Every structure is written in C-alpha cells, then in structure tokens.
mmCIF file of C-alpha atoms in Angstrom:
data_model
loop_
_atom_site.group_PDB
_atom_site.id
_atom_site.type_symbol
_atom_site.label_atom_id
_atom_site.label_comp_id
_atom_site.label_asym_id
_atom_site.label_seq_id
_atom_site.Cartn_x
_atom_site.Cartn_y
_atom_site.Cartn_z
ATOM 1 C CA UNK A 922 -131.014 -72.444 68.134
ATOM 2 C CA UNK A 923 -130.979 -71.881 72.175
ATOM 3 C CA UNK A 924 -132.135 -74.971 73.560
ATOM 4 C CA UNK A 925 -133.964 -73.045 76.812
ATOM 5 C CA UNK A 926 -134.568 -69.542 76.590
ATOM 6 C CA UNK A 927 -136.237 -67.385 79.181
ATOM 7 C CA UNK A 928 -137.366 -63.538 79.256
ATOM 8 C CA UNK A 929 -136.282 -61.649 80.614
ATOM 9 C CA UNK A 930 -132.689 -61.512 81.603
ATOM 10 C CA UNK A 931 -133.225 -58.705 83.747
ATOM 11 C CA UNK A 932 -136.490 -57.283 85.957
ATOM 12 C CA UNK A 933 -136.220 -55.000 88.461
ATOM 13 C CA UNK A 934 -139.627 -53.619 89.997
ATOM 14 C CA UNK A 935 -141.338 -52.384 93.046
ATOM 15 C CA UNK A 936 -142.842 -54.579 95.756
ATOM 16 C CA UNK A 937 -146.469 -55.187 95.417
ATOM 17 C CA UNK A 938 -146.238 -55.372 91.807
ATOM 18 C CA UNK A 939 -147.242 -58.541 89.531
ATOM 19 C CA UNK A 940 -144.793 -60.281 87.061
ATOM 20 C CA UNK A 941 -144.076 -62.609 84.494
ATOM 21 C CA UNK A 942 -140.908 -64.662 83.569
ATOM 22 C CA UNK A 943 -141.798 -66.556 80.417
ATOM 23 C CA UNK A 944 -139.325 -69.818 79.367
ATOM 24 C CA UNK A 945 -138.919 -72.311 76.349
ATOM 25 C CA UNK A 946 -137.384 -75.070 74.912
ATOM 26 C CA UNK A 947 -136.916 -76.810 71.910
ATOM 27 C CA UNK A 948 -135.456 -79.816 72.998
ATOM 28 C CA UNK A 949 -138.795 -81.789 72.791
ATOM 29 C CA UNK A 950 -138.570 -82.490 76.786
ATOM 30 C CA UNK A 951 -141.201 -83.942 78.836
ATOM 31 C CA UNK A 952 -140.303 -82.190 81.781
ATOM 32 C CA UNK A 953 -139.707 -78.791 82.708
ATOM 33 C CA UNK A 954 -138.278 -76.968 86.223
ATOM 34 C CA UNK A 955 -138.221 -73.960 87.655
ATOM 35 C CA UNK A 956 -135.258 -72.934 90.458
ATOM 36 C CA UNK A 957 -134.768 -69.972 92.619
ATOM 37 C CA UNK A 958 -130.995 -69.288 93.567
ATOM 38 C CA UNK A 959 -130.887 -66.812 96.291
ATOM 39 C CA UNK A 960 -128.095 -64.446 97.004
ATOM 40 C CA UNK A 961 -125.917 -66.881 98.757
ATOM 41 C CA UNK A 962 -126.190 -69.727 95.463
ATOM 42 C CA UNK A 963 -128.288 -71.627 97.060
ATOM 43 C CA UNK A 964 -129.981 -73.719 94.140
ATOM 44 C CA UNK A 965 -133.652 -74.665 95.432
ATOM 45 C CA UNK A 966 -136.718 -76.214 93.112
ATOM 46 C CA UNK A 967 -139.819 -74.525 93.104
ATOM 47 C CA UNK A 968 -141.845 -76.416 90.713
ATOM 48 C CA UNK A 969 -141.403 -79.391 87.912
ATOM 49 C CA UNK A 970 -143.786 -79.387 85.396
ATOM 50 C CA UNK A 971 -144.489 -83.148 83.256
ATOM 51 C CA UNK A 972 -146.439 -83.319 79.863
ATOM 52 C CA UNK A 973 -148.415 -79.989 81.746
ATOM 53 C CA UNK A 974 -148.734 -81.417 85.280
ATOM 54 C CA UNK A 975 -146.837 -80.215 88.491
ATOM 55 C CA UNK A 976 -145.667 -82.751 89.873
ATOM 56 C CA UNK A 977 -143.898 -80.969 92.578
ATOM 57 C CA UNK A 978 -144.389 -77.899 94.442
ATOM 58 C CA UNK A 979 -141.923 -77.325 97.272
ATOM 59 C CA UNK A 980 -143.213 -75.205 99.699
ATOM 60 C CA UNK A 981 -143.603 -72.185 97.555
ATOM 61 C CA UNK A 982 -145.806 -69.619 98.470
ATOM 62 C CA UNK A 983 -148.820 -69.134 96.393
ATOM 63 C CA UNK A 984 -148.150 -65.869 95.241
ATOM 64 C CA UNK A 985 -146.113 -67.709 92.571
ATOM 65 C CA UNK A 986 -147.943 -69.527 89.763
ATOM 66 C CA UNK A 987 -146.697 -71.805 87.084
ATOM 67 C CA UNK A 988 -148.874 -71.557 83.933
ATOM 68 C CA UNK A 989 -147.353 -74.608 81.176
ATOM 69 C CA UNK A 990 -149.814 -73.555 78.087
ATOM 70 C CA UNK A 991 -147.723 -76.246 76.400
ATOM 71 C CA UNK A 992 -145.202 -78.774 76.715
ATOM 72 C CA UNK A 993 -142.225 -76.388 75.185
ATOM 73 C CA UNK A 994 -143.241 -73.858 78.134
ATOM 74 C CA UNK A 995 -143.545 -73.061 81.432
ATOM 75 C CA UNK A 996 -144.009 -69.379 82.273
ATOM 76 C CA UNK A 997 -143.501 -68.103 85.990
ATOM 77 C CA UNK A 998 -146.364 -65.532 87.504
ATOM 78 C CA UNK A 999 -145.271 -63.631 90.618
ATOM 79 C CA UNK A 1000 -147.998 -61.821 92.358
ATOM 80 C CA UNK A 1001 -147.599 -59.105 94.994
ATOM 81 C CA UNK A 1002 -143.711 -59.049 94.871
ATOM 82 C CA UNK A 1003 -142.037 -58.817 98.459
ATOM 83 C CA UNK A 1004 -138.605 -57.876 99.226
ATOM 84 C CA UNK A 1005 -137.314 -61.420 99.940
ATOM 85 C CA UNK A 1006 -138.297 -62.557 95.939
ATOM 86 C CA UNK A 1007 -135.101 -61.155 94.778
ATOM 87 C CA UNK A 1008 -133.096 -63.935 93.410
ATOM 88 C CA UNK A 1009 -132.382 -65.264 89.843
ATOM 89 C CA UNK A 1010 -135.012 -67.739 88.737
ATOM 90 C CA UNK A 1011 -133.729 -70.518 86.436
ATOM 91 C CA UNK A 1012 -135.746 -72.312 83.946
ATOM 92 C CA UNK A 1013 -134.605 -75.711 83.185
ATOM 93 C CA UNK A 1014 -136.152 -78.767 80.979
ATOM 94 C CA UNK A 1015 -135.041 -82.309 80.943
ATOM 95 C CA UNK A 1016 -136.043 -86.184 81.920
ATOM 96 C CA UNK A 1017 -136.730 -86.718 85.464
ATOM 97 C CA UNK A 1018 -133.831 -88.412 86.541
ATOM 98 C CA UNK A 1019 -131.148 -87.089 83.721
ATOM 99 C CA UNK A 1020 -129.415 -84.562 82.538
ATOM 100 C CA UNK A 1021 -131.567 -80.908 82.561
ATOM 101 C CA UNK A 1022 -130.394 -78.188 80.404
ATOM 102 C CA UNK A 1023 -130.684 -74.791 82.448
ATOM 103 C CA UNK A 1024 -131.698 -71.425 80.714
ATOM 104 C CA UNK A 1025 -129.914 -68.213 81.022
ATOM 105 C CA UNK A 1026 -131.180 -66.926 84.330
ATOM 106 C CA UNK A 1027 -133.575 -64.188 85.069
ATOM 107 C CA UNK A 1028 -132.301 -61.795 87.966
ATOM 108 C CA UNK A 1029 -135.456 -60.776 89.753
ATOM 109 C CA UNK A 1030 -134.316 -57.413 92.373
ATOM 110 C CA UNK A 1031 -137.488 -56.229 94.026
ATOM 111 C CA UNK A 1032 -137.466 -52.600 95.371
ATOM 112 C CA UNK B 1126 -135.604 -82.946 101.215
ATOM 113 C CA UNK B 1127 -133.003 -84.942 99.790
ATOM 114 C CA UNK B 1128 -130.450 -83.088 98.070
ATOM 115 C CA UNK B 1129 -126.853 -83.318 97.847
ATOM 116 C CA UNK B 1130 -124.166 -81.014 100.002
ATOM 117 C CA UNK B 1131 -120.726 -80.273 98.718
ATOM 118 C CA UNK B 1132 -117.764 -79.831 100.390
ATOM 119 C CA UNK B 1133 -115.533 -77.518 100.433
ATOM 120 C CA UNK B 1134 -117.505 -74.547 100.396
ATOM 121 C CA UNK B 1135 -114.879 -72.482 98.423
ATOM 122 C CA UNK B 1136 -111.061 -73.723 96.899
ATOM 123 C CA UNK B 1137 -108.562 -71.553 95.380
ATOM 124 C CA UNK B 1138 -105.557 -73.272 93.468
ATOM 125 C CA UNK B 1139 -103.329 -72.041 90.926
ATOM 126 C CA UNK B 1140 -103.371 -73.035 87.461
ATOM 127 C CA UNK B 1141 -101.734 -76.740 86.652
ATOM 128 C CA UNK B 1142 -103.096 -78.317 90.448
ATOM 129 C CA UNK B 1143 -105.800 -80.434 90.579
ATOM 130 C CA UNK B 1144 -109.289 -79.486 92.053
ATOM 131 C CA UNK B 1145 -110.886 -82.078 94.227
ATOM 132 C CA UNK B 1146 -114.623 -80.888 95.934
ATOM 133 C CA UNK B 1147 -117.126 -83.794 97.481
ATOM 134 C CA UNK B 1148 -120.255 -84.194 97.730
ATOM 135 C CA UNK B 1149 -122.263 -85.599 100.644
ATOM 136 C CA UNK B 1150 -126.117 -86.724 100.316
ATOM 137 C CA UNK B 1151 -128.651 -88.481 102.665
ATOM 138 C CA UNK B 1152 -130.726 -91.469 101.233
ATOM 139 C CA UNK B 1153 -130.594 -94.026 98.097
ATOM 140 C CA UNK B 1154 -130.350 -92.379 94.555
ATOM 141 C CA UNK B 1155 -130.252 -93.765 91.361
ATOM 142 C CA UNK B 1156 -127.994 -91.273 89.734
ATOM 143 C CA UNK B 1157 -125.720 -88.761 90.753
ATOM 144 C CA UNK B 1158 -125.120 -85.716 88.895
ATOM 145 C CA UNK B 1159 -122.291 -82.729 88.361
ATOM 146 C CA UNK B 1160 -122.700 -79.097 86.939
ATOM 147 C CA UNK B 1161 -120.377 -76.185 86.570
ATOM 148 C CA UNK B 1162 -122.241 -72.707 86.997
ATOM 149 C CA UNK B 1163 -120.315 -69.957 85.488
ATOM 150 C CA UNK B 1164 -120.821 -65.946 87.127
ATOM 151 C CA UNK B 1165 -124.246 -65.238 86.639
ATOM 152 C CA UNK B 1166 -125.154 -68.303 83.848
ATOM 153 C CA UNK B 1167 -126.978 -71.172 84.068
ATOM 154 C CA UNK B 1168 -125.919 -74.280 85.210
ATOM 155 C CA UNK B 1169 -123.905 -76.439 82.646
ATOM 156 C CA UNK B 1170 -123.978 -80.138 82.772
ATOM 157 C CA UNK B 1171 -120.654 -82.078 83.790
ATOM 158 C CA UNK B 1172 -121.036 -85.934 84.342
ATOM 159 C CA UNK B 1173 -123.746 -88.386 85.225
ATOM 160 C CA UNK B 1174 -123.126 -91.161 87.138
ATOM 161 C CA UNK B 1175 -125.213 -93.631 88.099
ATOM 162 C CA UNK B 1176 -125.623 -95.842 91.630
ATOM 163 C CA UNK B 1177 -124.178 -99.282 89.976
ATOM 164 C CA UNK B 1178 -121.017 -97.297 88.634
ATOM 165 C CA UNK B 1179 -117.874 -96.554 90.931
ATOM 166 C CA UNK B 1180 -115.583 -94.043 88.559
ATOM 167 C CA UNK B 1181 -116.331 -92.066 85.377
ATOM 168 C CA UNK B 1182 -114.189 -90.011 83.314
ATOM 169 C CA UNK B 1183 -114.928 -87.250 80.981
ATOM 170 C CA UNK B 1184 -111.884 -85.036 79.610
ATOM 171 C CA UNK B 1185 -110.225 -84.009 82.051
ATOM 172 C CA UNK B 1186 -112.981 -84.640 84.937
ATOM 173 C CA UNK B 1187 -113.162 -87.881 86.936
ATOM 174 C CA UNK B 1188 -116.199 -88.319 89.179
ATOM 175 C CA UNK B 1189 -116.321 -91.689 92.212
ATOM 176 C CA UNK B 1190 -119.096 -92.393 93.856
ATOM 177 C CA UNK B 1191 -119.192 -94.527 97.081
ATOM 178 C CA UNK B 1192 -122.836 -95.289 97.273
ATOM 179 C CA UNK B 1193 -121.645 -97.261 101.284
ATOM 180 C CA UNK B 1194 -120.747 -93.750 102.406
ATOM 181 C CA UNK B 1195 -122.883 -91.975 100.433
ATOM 182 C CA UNK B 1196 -120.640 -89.609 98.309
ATOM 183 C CA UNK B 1197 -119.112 -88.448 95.816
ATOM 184 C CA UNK B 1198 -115.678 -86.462 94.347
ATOM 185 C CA UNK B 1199 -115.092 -84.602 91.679
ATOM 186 C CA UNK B 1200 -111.816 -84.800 90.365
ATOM 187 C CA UNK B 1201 -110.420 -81.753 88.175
ATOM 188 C CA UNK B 1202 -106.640 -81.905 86.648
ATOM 189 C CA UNK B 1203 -104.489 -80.224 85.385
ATOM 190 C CA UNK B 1204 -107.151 -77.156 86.015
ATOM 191 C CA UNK B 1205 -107.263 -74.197 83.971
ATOM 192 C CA UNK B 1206 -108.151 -70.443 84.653
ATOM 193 C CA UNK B 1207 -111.240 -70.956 82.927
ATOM 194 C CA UNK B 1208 -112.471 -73.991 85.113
ATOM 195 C CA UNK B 1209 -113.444 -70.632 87.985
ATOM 196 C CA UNK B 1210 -116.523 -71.354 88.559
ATOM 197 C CA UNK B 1211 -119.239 -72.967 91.229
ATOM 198 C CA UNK B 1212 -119.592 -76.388 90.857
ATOM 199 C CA UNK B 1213 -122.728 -78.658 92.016
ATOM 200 C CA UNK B 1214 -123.848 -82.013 92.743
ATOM 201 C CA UNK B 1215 -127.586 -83.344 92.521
ATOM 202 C CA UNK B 1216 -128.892 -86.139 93.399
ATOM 203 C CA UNK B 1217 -131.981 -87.858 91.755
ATOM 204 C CA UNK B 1218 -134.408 -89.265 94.636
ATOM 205 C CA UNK B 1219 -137.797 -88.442 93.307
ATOM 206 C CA UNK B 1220 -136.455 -84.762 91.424
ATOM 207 C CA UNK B 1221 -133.245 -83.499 91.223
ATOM 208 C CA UNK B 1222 -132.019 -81.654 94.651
ATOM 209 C CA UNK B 1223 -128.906 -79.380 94.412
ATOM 210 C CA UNK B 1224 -126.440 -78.301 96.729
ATOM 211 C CA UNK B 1225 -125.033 -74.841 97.506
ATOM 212 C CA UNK B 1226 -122.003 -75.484 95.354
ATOM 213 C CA UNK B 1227 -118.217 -75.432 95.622
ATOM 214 C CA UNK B 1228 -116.694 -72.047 94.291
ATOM 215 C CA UNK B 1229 -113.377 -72.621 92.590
ATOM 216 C CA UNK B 1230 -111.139 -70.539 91.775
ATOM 217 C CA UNK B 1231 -108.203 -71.348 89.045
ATOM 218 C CA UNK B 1232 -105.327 -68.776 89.689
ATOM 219 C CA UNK B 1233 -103.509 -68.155 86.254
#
C-alpha cells in the first residue's frame, strides 16, 4: 500500500548512457514533482506535472524528459548521462500548495 | 526563485533539550511548510502553516511564523535520539521551493 513508489532505488551507470526512473502513486493526486538533491542536500524542483501538463520546468537541461502516460505517473528519462547527474532524484505527488508525499529516493551515481 | 533558507545549517544537542532551526524566505506565500528527511529517505511531512496563522502545534513540534519578517521557527522539545535528521522548510509561491535543510543531531 506505498503511497509513491519509484524504481529503482539504486542505478549506477556509465556516462553517455540513457536511463529511466519510473514513479507512482496511489493517492489519486493531481499533481506530481520531480526533485534532484545533490550531494550537499540541496533540494531543487525539476519539473511538476498537473492532470499530464508541466507546468514547470526549472532550468533543466533537456537531456532530461518527463513522460506522465497517466495521472498516477510520472517517469524520468535521462539521456546522455554526464558526471554532474549524480544525485538522488525524488518523486513526489500532492496539491499545489499542500502537503506532497515524497517517494523513496532513487540514487543516480554516474561513472 | 523563491524558496525558503533555514538557519542553522547544522545543531547538535543532547537528548531532553529543545531544537530550535528558522527559516528565512523572500516574497508573500500563502503557506509555509516543514519536513523531516531521514539518512537517505524521502522527505516526511511535519506541519503546515498557513500566512493568516501565527503558531501551530503538532506533538511535540511547534511551528511560528512572522509573515512582517518573513520567517519562521521550528520548535522541537523535549527531542529524542530519533528526531536526527535534516529538517526543511518550503514555501508555496507558485510551487513549493525548499531549502538546504537544518541537520540535527539528537545525542542519546
């Protein structure tokens, strides 16, 4: 019964590769986030995703991709990894302006 | 962007004292929110509060908010060894906006 669930917990893979980090949640949420936390815990938003629309997109480079097939997820593409990507990427659903329930964490290193 | 910055960056107090950490943030919000990140989780929500309130209480947390200096405190008591963690404010202008977090630590 995990409210938001993401896959997987752990990727490790060489730069210049392509990957996924797929997320869910049951809640019945309209919105859903994604959030990079680098190595110092910085907690930064990459995207927001609302009944299937981005509504925000801060800066990130275009090398990621959200893909929202449905409300209930919002998978992360990476394409040609770099060095710097390593972080832990957080999924997260909630209402705009409330409370957002955060998944598990995936913890990206990038060789 | 707009996000909230908390203060101190890391506190260390021994089991029984009370944790205070701040939060600073920029522009008008509507809400104000808390979370507790435990070693390599996900963030856990604490406490909402929201611009027309001045004090909330939940357990053992209390959480003011002075919206005429723009910031917040988080008030833990009587801490435990299991309250260790980073803690986080957000702040709600447009989409939430985190800061880098206070790390405490709760010495048994």
């Amino acid at each position: 019964d995990t409210a938001v669930s993401q896959t997987p917990k752990y990727l490790v893979t060489q730069m210049g590769n392509d990957k996924s980090i797929k997320c869910e949640q049951n809640l019945g949420h309209d919105t859903m986030y994604w959030y990079k936390q680098d190595s110092k815990k910085f907690l930064k938003i990459m995207f927001s995703y609302n009944n299937k629309e981005l509504i925000i997109n801060e800066t990130v480079p275009n090398r990621f991709s959200p893909k929202s097939p449905d409300k209930a997820h919002l998978n992360l593409h990476i394409n040609s990894l770099e060095l710097g990507d390593s972080a832990v990427y957080f999924c997260a659903s909630g209402d705009r302006i409330g409370e957002q329930f955060f998944g598990p964490g995936t913890r990206l290193t990038v060789l | 962007s707009q996000q909230g910055e908390e203060d101190p960056q890391a506190l260390s107090i021994q089991e029984g004292e009370n944790a205070t950490m701040n939060c600073s943030y920029k522009t008008s919000i509507n809400n104000l929110q808390w979370y507790r990140q435990n070693s390599g989780r996900g963030l856990v929500h604490l406490i909402l509060i929201r611009s027309n309130e001045r004090e909330k209480h939940s357990g053992r947390l209390r959480v003011t908010l002075d919206t005429s200096k723009k910031s917040s405190s988080l008030l833990i008591t009587a801490s435990r060894a299991a309250d260790t963690a980073s803690y986080f404010c957000a702040t709600d202008v447009n989409d939430m906006r985190f800061g880098a977090g206070t790390r405490l630590t709760v010495k048994p």
